[in-house]
Coordinates of C-alpha atoms and ligand atoms in Angstrom, one line a residue:
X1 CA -185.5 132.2 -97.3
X2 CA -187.5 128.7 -98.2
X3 CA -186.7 126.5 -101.0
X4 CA -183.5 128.4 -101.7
X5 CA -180.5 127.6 -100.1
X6 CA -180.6 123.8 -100.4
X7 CA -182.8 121.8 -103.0
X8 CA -186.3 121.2 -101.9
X9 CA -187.5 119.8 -104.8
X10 CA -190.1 121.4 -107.5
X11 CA -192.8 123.4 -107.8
X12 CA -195.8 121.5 -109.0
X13 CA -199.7 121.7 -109.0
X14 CA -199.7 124.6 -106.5
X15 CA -197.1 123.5 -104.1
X16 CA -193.3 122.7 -103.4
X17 CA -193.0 118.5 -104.2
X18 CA -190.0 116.7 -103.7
X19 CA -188.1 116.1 -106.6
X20 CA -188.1 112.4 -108.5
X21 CA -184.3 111.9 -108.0
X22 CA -181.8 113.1 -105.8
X23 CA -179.2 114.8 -108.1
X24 CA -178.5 118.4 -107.3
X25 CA -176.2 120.8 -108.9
X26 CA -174.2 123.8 -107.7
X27 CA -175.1 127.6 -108.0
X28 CA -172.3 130.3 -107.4
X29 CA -171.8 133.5 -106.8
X30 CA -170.1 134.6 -109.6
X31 CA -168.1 137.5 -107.3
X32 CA -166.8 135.1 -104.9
X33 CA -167.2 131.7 -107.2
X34 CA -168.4 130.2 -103.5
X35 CA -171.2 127.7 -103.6
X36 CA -174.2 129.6 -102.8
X37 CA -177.2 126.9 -103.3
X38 CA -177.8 123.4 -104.3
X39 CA -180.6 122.7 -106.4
X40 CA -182.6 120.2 -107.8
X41 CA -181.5 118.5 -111.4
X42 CA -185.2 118.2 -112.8
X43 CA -185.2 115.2 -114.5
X44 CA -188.1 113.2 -117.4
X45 CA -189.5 112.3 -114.5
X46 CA -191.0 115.9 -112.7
X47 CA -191.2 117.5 -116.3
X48 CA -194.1 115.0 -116.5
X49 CA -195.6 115.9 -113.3
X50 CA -195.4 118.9 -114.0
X51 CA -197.0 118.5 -117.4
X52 CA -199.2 116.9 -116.0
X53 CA -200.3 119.2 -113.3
X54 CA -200.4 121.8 -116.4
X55 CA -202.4 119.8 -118.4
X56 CA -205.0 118.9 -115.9
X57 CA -205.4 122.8 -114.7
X58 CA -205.6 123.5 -118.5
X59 CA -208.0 121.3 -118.9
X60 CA -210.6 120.5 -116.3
X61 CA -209.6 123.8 -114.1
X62 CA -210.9 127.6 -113.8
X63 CA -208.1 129.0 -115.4
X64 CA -208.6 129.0 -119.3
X65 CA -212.4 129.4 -118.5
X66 CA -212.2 132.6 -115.7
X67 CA -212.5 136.3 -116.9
X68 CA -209.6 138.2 -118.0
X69 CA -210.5 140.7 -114.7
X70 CA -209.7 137.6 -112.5
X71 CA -206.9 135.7 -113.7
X72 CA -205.7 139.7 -113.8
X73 CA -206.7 140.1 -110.1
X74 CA -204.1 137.2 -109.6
X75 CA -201.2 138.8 -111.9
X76 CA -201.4 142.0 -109.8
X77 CA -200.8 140.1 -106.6
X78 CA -197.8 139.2 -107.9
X79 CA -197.0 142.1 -109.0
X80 CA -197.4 143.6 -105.0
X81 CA -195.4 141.2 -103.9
X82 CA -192.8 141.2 -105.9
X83 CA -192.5 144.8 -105.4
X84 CA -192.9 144.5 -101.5
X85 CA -189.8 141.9 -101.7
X86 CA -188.0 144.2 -104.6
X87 CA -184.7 144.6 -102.4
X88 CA -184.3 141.2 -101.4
X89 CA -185.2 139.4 -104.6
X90 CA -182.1 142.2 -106.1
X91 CA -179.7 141.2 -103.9
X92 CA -180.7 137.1 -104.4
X93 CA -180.2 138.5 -108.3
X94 CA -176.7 140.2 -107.5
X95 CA -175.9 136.8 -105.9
X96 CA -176.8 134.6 -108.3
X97 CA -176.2 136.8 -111.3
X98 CA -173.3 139.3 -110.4
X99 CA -174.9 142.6 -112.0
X100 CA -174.6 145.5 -109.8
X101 CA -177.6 146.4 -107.7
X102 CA -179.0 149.1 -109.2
X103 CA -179.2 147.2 -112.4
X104 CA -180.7 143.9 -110.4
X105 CA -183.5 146.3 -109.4
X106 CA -184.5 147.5 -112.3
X107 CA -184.7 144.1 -113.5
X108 CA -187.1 143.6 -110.5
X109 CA -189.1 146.4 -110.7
X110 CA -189.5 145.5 -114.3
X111 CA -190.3 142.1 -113.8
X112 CA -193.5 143.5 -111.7
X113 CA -194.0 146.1 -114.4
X114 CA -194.2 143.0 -116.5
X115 CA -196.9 141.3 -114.4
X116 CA -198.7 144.4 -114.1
X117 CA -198.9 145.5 -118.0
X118 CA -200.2 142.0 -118.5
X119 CA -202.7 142.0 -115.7
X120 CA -204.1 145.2 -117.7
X121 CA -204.0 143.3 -120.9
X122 CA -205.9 140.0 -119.5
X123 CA -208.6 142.4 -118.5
X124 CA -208.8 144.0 -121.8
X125 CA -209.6 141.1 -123.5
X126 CA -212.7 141.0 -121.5
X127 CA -213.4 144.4 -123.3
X128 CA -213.2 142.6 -126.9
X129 CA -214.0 139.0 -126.8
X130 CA -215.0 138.7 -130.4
X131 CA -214.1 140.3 -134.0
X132 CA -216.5 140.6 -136.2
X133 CA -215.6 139.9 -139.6
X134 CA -217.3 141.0 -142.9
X135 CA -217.6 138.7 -145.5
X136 CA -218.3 139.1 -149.2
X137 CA -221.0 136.5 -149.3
X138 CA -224.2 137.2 -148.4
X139 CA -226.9 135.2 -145.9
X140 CA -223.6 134.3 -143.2
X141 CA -222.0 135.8 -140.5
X142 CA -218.9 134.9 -139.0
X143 CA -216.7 136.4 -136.0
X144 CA -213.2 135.5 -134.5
X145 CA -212.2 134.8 -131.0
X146 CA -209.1 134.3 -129.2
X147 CA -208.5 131.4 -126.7
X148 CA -205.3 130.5 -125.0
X149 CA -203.5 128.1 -126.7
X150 CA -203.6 125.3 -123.8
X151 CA -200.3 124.5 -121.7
X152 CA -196.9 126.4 -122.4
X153 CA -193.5 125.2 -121.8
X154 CA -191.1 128.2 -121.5
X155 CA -187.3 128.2 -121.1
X156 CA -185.3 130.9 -120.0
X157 CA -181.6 131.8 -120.3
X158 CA -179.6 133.4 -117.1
X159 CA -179.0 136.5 -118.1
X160 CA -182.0 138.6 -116.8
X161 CA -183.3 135.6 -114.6
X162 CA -186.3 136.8 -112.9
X163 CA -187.3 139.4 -116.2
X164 CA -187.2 136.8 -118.4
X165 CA -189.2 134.0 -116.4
X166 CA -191.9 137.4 -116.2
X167 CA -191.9 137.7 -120.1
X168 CA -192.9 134.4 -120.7
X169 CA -194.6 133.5 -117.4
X170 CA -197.0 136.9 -117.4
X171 CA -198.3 137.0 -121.0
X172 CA -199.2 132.9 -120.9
X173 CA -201.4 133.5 -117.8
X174 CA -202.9 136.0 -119.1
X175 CA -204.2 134.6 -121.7
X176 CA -204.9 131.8 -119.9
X177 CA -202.6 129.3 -120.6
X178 CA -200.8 127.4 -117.8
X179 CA -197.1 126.9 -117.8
X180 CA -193.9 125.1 -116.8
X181 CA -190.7 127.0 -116.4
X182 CA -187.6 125.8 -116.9
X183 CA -184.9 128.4 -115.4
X184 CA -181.3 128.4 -116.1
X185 CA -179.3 126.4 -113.8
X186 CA -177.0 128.7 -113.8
X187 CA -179.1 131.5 -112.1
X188 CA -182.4 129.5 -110.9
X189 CA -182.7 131.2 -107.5
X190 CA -185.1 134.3 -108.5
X191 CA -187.7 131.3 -110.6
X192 CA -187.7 129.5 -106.8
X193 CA -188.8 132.8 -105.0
X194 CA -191.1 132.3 -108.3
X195 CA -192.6 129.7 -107.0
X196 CA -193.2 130.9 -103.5
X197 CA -194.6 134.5 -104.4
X198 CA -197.2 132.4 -106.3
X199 CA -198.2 130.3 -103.4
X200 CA -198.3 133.5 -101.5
X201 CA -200.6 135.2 -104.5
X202 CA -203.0 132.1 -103.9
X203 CA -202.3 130.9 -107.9
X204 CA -204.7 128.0 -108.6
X205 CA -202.9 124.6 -108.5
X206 CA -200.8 123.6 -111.6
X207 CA -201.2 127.1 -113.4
X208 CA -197.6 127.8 -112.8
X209 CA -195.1 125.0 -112.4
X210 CA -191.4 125.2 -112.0
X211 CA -188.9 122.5 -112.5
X212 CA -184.9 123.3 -112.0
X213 CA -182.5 121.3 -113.9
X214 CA -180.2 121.0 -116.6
X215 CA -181.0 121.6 -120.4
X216 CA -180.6 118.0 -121.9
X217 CA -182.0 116.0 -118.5
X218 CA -185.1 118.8 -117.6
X219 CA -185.2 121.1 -121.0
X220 CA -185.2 118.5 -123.3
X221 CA -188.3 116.1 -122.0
X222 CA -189.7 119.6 -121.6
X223 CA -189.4 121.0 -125.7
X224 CA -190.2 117.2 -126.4
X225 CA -193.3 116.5 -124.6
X226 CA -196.3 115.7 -126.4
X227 CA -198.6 117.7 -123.9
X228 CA -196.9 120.4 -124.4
X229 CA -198.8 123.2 -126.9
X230 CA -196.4 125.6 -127.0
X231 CA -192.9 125.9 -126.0
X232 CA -191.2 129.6 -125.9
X233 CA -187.5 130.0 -125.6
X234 CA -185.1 132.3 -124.9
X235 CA -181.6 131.4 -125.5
X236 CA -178.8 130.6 -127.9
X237 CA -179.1 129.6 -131.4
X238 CA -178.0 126.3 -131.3
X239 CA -180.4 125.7 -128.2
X240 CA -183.1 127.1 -130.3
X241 CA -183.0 125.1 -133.0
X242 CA -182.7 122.0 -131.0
X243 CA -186.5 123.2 -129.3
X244 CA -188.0 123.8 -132.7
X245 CA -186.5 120.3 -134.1
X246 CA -188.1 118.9 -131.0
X247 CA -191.4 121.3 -131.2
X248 CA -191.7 119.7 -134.4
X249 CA -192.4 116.5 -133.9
X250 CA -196.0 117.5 -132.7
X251 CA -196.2 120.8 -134.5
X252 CA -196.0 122.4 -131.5
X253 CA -196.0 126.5 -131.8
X254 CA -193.1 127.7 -130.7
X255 CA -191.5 131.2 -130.4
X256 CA -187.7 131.3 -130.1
X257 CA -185.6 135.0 -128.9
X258 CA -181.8 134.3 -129.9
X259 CA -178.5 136.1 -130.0
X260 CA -177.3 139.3 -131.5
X261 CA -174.9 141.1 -132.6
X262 CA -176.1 144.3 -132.8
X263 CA -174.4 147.4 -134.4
X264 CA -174.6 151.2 -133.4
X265 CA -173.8 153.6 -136.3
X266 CA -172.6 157.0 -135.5
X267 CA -172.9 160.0 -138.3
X268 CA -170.6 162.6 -137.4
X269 CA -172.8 165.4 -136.3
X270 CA -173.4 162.7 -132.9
X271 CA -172.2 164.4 -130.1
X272 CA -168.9 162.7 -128.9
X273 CA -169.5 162.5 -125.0
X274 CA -173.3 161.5 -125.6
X275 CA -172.3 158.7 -128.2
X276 CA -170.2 157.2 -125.9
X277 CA -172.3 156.8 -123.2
X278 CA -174.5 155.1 -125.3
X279 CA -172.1 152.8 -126.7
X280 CA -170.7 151.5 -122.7
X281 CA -174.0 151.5 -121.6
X282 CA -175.3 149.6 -124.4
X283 CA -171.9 146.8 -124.1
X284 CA -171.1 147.0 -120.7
X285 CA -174.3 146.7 -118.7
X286 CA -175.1 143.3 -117.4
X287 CA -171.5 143.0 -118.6
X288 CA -172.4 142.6 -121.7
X289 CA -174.6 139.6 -121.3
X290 CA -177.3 141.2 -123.2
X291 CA -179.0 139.6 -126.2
X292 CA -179.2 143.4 -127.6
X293 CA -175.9 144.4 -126.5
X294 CA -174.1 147.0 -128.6
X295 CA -171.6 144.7 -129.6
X296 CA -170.6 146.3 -133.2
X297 CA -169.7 150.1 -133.4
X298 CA -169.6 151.8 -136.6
X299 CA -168.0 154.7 -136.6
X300 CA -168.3 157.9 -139.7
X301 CA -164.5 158.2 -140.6
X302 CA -164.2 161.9 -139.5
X303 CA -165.3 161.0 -136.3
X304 CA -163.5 157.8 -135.6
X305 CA -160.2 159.0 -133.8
X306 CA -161.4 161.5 -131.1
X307 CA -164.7 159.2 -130.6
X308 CA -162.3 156.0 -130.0
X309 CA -160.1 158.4 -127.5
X310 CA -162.8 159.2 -125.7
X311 CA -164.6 155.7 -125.2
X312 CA -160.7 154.3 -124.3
X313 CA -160.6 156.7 -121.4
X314 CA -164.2 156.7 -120.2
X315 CA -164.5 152.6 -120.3
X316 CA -160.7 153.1 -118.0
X317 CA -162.7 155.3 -116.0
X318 CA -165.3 152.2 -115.2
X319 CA -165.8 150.9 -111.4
X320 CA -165.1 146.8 -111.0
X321 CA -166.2 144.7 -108.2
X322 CA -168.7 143.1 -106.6
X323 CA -172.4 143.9 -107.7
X324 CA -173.3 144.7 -103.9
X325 CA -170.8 147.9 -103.6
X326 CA -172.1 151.3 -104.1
X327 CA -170.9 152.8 -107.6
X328 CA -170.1 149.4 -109.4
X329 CA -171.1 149.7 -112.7
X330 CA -169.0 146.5 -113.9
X331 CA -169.5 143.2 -112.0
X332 CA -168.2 139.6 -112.9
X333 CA -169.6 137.4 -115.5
X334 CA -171.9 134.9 -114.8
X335 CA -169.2 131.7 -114.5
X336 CA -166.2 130.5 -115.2
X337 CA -167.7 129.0 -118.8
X338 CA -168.5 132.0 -119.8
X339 CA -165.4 133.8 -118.8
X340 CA -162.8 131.3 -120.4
X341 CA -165.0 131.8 -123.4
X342 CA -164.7 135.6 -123.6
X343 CA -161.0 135.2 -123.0
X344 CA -160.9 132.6 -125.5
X345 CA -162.7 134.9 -128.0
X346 CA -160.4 138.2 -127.4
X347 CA -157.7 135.7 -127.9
X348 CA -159.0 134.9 -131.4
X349 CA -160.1 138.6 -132.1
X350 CA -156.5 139.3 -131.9
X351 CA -155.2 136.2 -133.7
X352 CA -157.7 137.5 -136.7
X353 CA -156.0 140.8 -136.4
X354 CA -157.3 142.9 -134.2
X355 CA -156.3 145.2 -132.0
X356 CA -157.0 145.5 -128.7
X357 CA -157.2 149.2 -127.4
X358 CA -158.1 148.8 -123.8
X359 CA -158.9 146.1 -121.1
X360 CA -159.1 142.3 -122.2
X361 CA -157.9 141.0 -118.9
X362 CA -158.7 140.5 -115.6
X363 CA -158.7 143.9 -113.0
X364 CA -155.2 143.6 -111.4
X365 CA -157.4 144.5 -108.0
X366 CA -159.5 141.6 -107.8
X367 CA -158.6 138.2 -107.2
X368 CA -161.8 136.2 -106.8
X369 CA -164.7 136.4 -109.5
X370 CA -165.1 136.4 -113.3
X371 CA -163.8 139.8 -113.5
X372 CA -162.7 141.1 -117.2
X373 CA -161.8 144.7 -117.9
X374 CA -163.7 147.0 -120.2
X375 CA -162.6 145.5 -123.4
X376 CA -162.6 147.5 -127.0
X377 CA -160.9 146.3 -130.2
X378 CA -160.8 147.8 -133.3
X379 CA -159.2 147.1 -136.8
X380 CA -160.8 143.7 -137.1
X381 CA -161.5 142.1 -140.8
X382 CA -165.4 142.4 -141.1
X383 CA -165.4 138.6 -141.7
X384 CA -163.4 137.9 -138.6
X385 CA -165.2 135.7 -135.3
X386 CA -165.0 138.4 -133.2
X387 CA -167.3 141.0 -135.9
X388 CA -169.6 138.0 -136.9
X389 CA -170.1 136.1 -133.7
X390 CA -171.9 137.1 -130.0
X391 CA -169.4 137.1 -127.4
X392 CA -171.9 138.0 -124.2
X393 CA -169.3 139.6 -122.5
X394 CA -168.3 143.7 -122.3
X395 CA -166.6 143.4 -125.4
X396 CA -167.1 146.6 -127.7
X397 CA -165.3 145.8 -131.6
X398 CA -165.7 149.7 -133.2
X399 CA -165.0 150.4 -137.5
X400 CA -165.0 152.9 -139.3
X401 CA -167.6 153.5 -142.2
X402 CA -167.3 156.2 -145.0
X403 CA -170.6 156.5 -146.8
X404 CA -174.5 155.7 -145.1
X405 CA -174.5 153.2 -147.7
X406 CA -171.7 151.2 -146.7
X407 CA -172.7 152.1 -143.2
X408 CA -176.1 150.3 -143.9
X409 CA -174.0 147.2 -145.5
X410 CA -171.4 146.6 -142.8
X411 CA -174.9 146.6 -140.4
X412 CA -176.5 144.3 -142.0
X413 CA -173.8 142.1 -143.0
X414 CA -174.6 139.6 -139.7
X415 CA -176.7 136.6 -139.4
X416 CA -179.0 137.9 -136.6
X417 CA -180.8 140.5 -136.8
X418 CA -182.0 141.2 -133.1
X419 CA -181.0 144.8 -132.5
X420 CA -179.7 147.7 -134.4
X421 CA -179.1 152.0 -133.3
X422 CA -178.4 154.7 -135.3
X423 CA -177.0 158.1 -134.0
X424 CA -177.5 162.0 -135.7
X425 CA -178.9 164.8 -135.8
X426 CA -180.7 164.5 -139.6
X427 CA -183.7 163.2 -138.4
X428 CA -184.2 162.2 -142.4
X429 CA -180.8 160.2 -141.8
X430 CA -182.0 158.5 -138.9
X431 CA -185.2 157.7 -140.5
X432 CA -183.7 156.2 -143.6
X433 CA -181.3 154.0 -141.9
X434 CA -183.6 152.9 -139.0
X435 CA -185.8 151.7 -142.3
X436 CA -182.9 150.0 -143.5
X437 CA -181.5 147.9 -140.9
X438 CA -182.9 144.4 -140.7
X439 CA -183.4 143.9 -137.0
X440 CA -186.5 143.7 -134.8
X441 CA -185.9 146.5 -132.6
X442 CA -184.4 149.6 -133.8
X443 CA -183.2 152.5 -131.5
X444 CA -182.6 156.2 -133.1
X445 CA -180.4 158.4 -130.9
X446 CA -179.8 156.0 -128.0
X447 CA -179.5 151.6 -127.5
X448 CA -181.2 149.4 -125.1
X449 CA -183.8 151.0 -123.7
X450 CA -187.0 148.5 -123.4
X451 CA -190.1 149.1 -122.7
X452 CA -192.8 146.8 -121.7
X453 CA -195.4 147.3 -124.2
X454 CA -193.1 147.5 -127.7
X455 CA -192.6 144.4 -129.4
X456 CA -189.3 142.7 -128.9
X457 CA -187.6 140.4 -130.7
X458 CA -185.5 139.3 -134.0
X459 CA -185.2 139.1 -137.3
X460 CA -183.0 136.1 -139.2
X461 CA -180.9 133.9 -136.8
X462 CA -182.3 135.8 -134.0
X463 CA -185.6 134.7 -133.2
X464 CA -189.3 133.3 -134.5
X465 CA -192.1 136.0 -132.8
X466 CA -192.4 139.1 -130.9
X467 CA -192.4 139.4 -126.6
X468 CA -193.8 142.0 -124.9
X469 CA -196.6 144.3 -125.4
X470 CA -200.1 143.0 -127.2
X471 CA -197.6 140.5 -129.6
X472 CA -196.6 138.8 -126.5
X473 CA -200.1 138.3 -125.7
X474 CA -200.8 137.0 -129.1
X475 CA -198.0 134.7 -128.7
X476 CA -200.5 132.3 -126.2
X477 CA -203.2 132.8 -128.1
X478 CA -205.4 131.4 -130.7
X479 CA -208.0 132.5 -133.2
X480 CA -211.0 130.5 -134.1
X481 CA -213.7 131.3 -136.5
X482 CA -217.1 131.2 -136.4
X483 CA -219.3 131.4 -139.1
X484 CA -223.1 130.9 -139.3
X485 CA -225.8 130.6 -141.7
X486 CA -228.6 132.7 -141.0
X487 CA -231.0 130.8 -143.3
X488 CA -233.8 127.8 -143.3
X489 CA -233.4 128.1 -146.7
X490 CA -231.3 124.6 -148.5
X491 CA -227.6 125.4 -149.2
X492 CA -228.2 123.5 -152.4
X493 CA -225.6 121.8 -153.6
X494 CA -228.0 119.0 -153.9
X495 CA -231.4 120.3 -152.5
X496 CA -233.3 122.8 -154.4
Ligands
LIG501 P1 -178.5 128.5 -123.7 O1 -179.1 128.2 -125.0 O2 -177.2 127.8 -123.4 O3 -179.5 128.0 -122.6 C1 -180.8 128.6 -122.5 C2 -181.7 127.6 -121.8 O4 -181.8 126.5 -122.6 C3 -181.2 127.2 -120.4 O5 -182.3 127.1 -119.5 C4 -180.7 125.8 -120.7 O6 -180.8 124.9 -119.6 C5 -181.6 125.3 -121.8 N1 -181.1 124.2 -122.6 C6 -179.8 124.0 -123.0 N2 -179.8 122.9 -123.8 C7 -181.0 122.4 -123.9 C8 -181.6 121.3 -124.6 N3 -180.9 120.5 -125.4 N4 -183.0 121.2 -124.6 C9 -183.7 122.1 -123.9 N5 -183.2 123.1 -123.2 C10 -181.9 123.3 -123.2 O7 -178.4 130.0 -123.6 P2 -177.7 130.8 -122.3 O8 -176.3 130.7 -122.4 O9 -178.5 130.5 -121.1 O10 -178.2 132.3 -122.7 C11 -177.5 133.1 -123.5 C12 -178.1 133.3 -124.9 O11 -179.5 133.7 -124.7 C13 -177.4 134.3 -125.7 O12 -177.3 133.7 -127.1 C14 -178.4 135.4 -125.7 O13 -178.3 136.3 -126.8 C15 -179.7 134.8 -125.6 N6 -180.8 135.7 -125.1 C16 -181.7 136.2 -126.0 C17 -182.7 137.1 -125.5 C18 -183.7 137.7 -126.5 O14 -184.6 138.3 -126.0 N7 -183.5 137.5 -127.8 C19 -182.7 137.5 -124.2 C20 -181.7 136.9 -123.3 C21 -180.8 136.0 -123.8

């Protein structure tokens, strides 16, 4: 495959350029922690290109200025291709990644969903180019339109590479922004095939540019850049306030998708075997490396016992390798960073008093890779690191709650406020609590399901703005009004 295995540079106004210095660093396969790729380190340098290139698409070029049915047209090639290449670009995934296949393919099949929900939107706004607006005063008439907000600068984190690229990438053009993206170099293989599916999809020359690198030497000059209108970031919390302190400095817009820590409260009438489905699917998928991830369990007291039994032997029951075998529902985390800091955090955990119920080390059966066990801990103090603080790793932590009220408390007792679930069968129940929770994205009966056209994203320390669906759409977008006068007559503040 081009532009993947070694570093070729960037890609900027509509082709692959070499990059400004020669610094590379290392990608690895997290299941065999061999060096897979070497890649560019984007420095100050190709950010400015690439702002430039941006810039000068945004504005002298067709983009901003061609229908929504066109720059559409373009989106839905994408779209074709990325789905004609869907097994390949899974496997680059597993490799880069280490999530088992299935789950890579859904993340790729998604990531053409994404292009192809916002092709439909970019033609819809063909359909309603103006609001009119009534206004109390008579003898004017005024409307609003939406214009794209000029050029975009998006960063993405590693845990759903391609996806996320596709969440920012997709709703920007079609709006009809341009953009530079900014992978993670920890998994920037997917944003390279990026760049060569939109060569492929004829893409008009700096609409899309992608500069590799690291966060302070390509991210930075990126958030900081004064032609820069917008950045969008998906990340940590520290990392996002560092864009919005640099955002600031010329009031740039900026939408920001954090962490979580997101709790799942189960009323007793939940069936046990369904609930804890839910609650391994919802920690160990993407082994736990998921901004939603059911990290906090809250358990109704009378439930508590044969509920933690049953998760105990069904998280045992969970098949660990290499994302490329058949049945794998458990692959290795991303690197060695992030494994010594799960390890690192279970440590704590049980330092703070927890106790640890299954897993929390590596599989006995595997030598190479980031490999950690199912992990579940319970008995934790509710001020403790390990109930407060995201550990993006399959690491479950599961209380027990007595009343819906102090249910509702213990939930909301967090700094983020991403994700929440509920489980019962009171529909009432369900509906009060859902209403209660402070979080952005509420699931009733199941957790982590997302859907392309529902808004996503946090409340408090998790985010600033909704993705997906017609909010992520908005989020490239600005409204002007326009008023008129419909008069000869003097407005007569000095002429009668
Ligand atoms: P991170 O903040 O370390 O890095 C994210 C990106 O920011 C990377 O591309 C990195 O290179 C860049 N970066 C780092 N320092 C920078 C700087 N000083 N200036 C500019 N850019 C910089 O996060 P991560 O470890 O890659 O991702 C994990 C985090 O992402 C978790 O907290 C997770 O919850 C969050 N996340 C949130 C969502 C969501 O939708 N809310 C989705 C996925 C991941």
């Amino acid at each position: 495959m081009t532009n993947v295995e070694t570093a070729k540079g960037h890609y900027i106004a509509g082709k692959w350029q070499p990059a400004h210095g020669d610094e590379t660093f290392d990608v690895i396969n997290p299941a065999t922690e061999e060096i897979i790729a070497l890649v560019s380190a984007g420095d100050e340098q190709d950010i400015n290109a690439a702002v430039a290139a941006a810039r000068e698409a945004f504005d002298n070029g067709p983009w901003p200025k061609m229908s929504g049915k066109e720059r559409g047209g373009y989106l839905r090639k994408i779209a074709e291709i990325i789905t004609r290449r869907i097994d390949e670009l899974s496997a680059l995934e597993v490799k880069d990644n280490g999530k088992p296949f299935p789950e890579a393919k859904w993340d790729i099949e998604d990531t053409a969903g994404t292009f192809e929900f916002y092709a439909n939107l970019a033609e819809q706004l063909d359909e309603s180019p103006e609001e009119i607006i009534a206004l109390s005063e008579p003898g004017f008439s005024s409307k609003a339109i939406k214009e794209p907000i000029g050029v975009a600068g998006a960063i993405i984190p590693w845990n759903f590479p391609m996806l996320m690229a596709a969440w920012k990438v997709a709703p920007a053009l079609a709006a009809g922004c341009t953009m530079v993206l900014k992978p993670s170099e920890i998994t920037p293989l997917t944003a390279l095939a990026l760049a060569d599916i939109a060569i492929e999809a004829g893409l008009p020359d700096g609409v899309l540019n992608i500069v590799t690198g690291l966060g302070q030497g390509a991210g930075q000059p990126l958030a900081e850049h004064k032609d820069v209108d917008k950045m969008a970031f998906t990340g940590s919390v520290p990392t996002g306030a560092k864009i919005m302190e640099m955002a600031a400095r010329n009031i740039k817009n900026v939408s920001l998708e954090l962490g979580g820590k997101s709790p799942l409260v189960i009323f007793n009438d939940t069936d046990i075997e369904i609930a804890v489905e839910w609650i391994m699917f919802g920690i160990f998928w993407n082994q736990g490396q998921v901004c939603s991830a059911t990290s906090r369990v809250l358990v109704e007291e009378s439930l508590y016992p044969a509920l933690l039994e049953r998760l105990v032997l069904e998280a045992q029951k969970i098949t660990i390798g290499e994302g490329t075998i058949d049945g794998v529902l458990l692959g290795p985390l991303v690197n060695q960073a992030q494994y010594q800091k799960v390890l690192a955090s279970i440590e704590r955990a049980i330092a703070e008093g927890a106790t640890l119920a299954s897993g929390g080390k590596k599989p006995s059966h595997l030598s190479e890779g980031y490999y950690l066990e199912p992990t579940i801990l319970t008995d934790m103090p509710e001020d403790s690191w390990i109930w407060q603080e995201e550990i993006f790793g399959p690491v479950v932590c599961v209380k027990a709650f007595k009343t819906e009220a102090q249910a509702i408390a213990m939930a909301n007792n967090s700094r983020f406020g991403l994700a929440a679930a509920v489980m019962s069968k009171d529909q009432a129940r369900c509906d009060r609590v859902a209403k209660a929770f402070k979080a952005g994205i509420v699931w009733v009966n199941c957790s982590q399901p997302t859907f392309v056209e529902a808004p996503w994203g946090g409340y408090k320390q998790s985010g600033i703005g909704r993705e997906l669906g017609k909010w992520g759409l908005n989020n490239y977008l600005e409204t002007k009004q326009i008023t008129q006068f419909n008069s000869d007559e003097p407005w007569g503040w000095y002429l009668k």
